[in-house]
XYZ file of N, CA and C in Angstrom:
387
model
N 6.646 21.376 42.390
C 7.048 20.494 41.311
C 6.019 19.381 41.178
N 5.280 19.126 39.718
C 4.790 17.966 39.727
C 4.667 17.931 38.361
N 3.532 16.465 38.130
C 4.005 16.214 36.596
C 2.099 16.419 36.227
N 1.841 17.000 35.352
C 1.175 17.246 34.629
C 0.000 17.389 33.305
N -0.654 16.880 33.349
C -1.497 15.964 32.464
C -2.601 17.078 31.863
N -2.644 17.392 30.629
C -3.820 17.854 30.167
C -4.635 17.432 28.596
N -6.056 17.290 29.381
C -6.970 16.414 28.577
C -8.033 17.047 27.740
N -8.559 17.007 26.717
C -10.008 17.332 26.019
C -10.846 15.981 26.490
N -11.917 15.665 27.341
C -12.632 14.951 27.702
C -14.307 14.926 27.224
N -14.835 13.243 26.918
C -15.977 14.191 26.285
C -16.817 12.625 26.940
N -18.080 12.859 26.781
C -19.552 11.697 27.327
C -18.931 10.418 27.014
N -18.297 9.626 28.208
C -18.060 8.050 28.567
C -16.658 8.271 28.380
N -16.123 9.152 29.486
C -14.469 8.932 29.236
C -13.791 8.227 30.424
N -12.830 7.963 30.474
C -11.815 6.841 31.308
C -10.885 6.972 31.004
N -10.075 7.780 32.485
C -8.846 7.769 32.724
C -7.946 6.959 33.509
N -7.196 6.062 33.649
C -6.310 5.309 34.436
C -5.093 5.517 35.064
N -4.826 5.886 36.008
C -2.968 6.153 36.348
C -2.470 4.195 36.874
N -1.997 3.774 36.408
C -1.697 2.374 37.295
C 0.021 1.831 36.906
N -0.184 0.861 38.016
C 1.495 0.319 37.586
C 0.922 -0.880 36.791
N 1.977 -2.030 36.777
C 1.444 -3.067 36.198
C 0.356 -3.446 36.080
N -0.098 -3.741 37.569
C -1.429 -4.837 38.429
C -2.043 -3.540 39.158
N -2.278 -2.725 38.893
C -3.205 -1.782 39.942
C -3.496 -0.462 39.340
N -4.515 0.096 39.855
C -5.035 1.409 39.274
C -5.235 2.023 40.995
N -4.172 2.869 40.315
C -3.953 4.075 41.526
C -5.092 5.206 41.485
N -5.277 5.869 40.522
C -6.453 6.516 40.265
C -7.695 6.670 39.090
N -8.350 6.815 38.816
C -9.311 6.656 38.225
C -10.241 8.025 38.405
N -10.359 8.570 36.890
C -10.839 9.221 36.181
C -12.279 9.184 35.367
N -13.557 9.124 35.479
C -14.965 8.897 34.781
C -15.560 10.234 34.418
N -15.928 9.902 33.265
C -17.203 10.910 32.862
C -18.537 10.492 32.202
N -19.671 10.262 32.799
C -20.313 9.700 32.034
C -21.911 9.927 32.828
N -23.274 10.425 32.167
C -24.471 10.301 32.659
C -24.540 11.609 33.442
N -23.268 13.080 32.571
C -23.546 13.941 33.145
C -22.933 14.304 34.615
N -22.052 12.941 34.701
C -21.731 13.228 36.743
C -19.988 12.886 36.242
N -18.990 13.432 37.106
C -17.661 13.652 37.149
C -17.394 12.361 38.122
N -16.668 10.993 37.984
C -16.432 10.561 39.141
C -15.312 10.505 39.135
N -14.459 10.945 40.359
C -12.781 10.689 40.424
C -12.451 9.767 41.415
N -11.893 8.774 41.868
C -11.425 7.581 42.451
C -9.756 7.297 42.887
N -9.296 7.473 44.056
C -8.097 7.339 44.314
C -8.310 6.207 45.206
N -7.317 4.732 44.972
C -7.788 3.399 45.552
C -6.121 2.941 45.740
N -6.090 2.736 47.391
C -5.038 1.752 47.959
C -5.451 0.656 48.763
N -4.477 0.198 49.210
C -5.131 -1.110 50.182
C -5.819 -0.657 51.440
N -5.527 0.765 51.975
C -5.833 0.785 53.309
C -6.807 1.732 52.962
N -6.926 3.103 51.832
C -7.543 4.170 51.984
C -8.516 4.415 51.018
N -9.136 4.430 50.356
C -10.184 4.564 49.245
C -10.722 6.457 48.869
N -10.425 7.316 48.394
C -10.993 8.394 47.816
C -11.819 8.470 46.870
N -13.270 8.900 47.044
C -14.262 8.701 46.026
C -14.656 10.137 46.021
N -15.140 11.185 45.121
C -15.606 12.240 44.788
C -16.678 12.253 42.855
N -17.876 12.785 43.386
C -18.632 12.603 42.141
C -18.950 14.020 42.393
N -18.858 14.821 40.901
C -19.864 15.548 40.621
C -20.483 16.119 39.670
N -21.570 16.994 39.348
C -22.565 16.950 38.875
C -22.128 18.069 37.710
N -22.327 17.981 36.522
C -21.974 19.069 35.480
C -23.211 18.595 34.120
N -23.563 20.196 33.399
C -24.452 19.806 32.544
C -23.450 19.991 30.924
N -21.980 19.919 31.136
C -21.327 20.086 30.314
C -20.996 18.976 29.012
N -20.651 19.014 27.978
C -20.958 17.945 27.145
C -19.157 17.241 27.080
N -18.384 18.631 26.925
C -17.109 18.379 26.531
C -16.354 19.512 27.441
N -15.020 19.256 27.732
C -14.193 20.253 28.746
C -12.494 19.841 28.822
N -12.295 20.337 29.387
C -10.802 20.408 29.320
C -10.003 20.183 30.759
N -9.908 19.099 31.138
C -9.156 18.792 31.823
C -7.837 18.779 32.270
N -6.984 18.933 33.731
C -5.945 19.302 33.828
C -5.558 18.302 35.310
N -4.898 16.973 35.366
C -4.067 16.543 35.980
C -2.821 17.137 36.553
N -2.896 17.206 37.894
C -1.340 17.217 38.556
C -0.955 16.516 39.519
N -0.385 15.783 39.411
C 0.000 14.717 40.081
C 1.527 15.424 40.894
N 1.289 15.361 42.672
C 2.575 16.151 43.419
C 2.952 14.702 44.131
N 4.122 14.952 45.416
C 4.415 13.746 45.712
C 2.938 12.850 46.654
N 2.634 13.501 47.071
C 1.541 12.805 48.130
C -0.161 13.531 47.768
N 0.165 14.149 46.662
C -1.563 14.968 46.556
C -1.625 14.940 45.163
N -3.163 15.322 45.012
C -3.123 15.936 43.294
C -3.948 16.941 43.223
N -3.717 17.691 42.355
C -4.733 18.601 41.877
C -5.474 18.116 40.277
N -6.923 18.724 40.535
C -7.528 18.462 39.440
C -8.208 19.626 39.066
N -8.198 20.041 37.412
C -8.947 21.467 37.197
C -9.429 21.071 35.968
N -10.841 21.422 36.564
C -12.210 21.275 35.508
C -12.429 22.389 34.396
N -11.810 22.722 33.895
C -12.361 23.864 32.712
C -11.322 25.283 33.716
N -10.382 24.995 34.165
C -10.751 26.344 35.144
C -10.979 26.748 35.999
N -12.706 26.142 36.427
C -13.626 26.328 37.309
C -13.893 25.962 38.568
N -14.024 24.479 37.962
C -14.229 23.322 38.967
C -12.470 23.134 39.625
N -12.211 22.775 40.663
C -11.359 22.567 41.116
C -10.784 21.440 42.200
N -10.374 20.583 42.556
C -10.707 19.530 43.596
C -8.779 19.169 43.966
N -8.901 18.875 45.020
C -7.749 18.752 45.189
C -7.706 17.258 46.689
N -6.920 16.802 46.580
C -7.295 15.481 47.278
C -5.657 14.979 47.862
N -5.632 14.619 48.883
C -4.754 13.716 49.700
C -4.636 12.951 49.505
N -3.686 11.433 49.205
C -3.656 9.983 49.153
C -2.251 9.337 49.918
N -2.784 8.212 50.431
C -1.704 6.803 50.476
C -1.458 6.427 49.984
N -0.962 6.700 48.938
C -0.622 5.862 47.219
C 0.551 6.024 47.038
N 1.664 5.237 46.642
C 3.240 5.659 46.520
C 3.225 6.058 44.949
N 2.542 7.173 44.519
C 2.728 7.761 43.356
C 4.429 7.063 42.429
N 5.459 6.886 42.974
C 6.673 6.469 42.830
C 6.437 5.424 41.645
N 5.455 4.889 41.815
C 5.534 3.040 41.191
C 4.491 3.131 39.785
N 4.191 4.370 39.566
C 2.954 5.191 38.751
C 3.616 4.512 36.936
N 3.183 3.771 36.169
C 4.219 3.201 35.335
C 3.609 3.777 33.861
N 2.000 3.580 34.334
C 1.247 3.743 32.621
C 0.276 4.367 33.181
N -0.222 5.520 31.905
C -1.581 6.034 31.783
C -2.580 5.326 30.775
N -3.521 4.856 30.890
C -4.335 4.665 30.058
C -5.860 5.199 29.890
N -6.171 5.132 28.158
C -7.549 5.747 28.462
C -8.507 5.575 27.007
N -9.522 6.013 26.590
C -10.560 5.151 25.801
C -10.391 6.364 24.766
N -11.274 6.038 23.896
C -11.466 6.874 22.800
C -11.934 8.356 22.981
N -12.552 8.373 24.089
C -13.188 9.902 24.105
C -12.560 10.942 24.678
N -11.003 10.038 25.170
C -9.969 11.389 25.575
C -8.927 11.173 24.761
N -8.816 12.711 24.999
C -7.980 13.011 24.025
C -6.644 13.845 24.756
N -5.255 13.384 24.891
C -4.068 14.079 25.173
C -3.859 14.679 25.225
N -3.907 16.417 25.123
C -3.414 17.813 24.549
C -1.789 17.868 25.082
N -1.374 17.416 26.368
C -0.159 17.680 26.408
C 0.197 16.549 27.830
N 1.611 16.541 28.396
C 2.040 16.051 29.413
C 3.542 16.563 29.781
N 3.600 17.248 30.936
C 4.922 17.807 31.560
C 5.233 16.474 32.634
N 6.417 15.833 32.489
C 6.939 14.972 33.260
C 8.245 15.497 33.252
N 8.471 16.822 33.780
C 9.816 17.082 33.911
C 10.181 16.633 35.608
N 9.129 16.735 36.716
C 9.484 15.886 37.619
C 9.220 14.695 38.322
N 10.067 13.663 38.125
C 10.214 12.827 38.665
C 9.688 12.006 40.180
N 8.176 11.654 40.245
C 7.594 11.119 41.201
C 8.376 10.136 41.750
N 8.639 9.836 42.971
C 9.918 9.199 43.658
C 9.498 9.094 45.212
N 10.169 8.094 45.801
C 9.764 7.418 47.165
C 9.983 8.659 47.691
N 8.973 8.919 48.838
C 9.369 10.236 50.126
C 10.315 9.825 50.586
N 11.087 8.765 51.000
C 11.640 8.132 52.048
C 13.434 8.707 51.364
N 13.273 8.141 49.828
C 14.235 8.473 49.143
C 14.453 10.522 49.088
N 13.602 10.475 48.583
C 13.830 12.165 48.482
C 14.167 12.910 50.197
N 13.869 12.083 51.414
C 14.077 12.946 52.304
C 15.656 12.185 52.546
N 16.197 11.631 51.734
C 17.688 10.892 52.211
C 18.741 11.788 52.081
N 19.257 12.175 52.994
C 20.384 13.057 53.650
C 20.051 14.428 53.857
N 19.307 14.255 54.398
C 18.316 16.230 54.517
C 17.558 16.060 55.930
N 17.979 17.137 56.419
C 17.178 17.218 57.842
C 16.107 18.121 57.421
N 14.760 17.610 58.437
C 13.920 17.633 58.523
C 13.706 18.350 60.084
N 12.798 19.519 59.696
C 11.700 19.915 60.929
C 10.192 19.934 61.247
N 9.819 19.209 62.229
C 8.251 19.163 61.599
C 7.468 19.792 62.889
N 7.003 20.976 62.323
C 6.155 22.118 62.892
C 5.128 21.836 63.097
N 4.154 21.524 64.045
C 2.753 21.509 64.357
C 2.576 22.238 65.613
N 0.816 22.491 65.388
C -0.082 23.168 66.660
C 0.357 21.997 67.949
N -0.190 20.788 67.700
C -0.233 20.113 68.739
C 1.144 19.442 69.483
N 0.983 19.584 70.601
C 2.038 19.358 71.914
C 2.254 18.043 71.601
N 1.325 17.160 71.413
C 1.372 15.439 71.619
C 2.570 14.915 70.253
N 3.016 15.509 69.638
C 4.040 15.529 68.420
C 5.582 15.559 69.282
């Protein structure tokens, strides 16, 4: 389950996920290079890369603790964060993107809340757990 974002993106674009006062992630296209940016107080995610593409089609998914990102298809990146996705309020973004669609049929929400009244087992390799 997650919520879903898909974009037509084209030379000097800017994407924003933020609450009020903060930008949770960050979206660039510009000078030919892809930069994506996931920023909390404790953890910082930076990923750039390199495309000779002019215009493409972008695809946001935002899960409870990860996201996926798909470049045309092709490109693919997928990333971990400390970010309480939960508090996620506004998207914003500039002239050179363009919306094609958005699935928010689920509801990004505290882990703490979603694990309330449900037992939990947590499976690992290591003994020290």
């Amino acid at each position: 389950m997650f919520q879903e974002y898909k974009f037509k993106i084209k030379k000097d674009s800017k994407i924003n996920f933020c609450d009020q006062n903060f930008i949770f992630f960050h979206f660039s296209f510009r000078n030919n290079y892809i930069f994506i940016n996931c920023k909390s107080k404790r953890w910082l995610f930076e990923k750039k890369i390199i495309t000779k593409l002019n215009e493409f089609d972008l695809i946001i998914r935002l899960y409870q603790n990860y996201a996926k990102i798909l470049i045309n298809d092709n490109i693919k990146v997928n990333y971990y964060y400390q970010v309480d996705f939960s508090y996620f309020q506004e998207l914003k973004f500039n002239s050179n993107v363009s919306l094609i669609s958005k699935n928010e049929d689920f509801k990004l929400t505290k882990y703490s809340d979603y694990l309330r009244d449900k037992r939990v087992v947590i499976v690992a390799p290591g003994g020290y757990l």
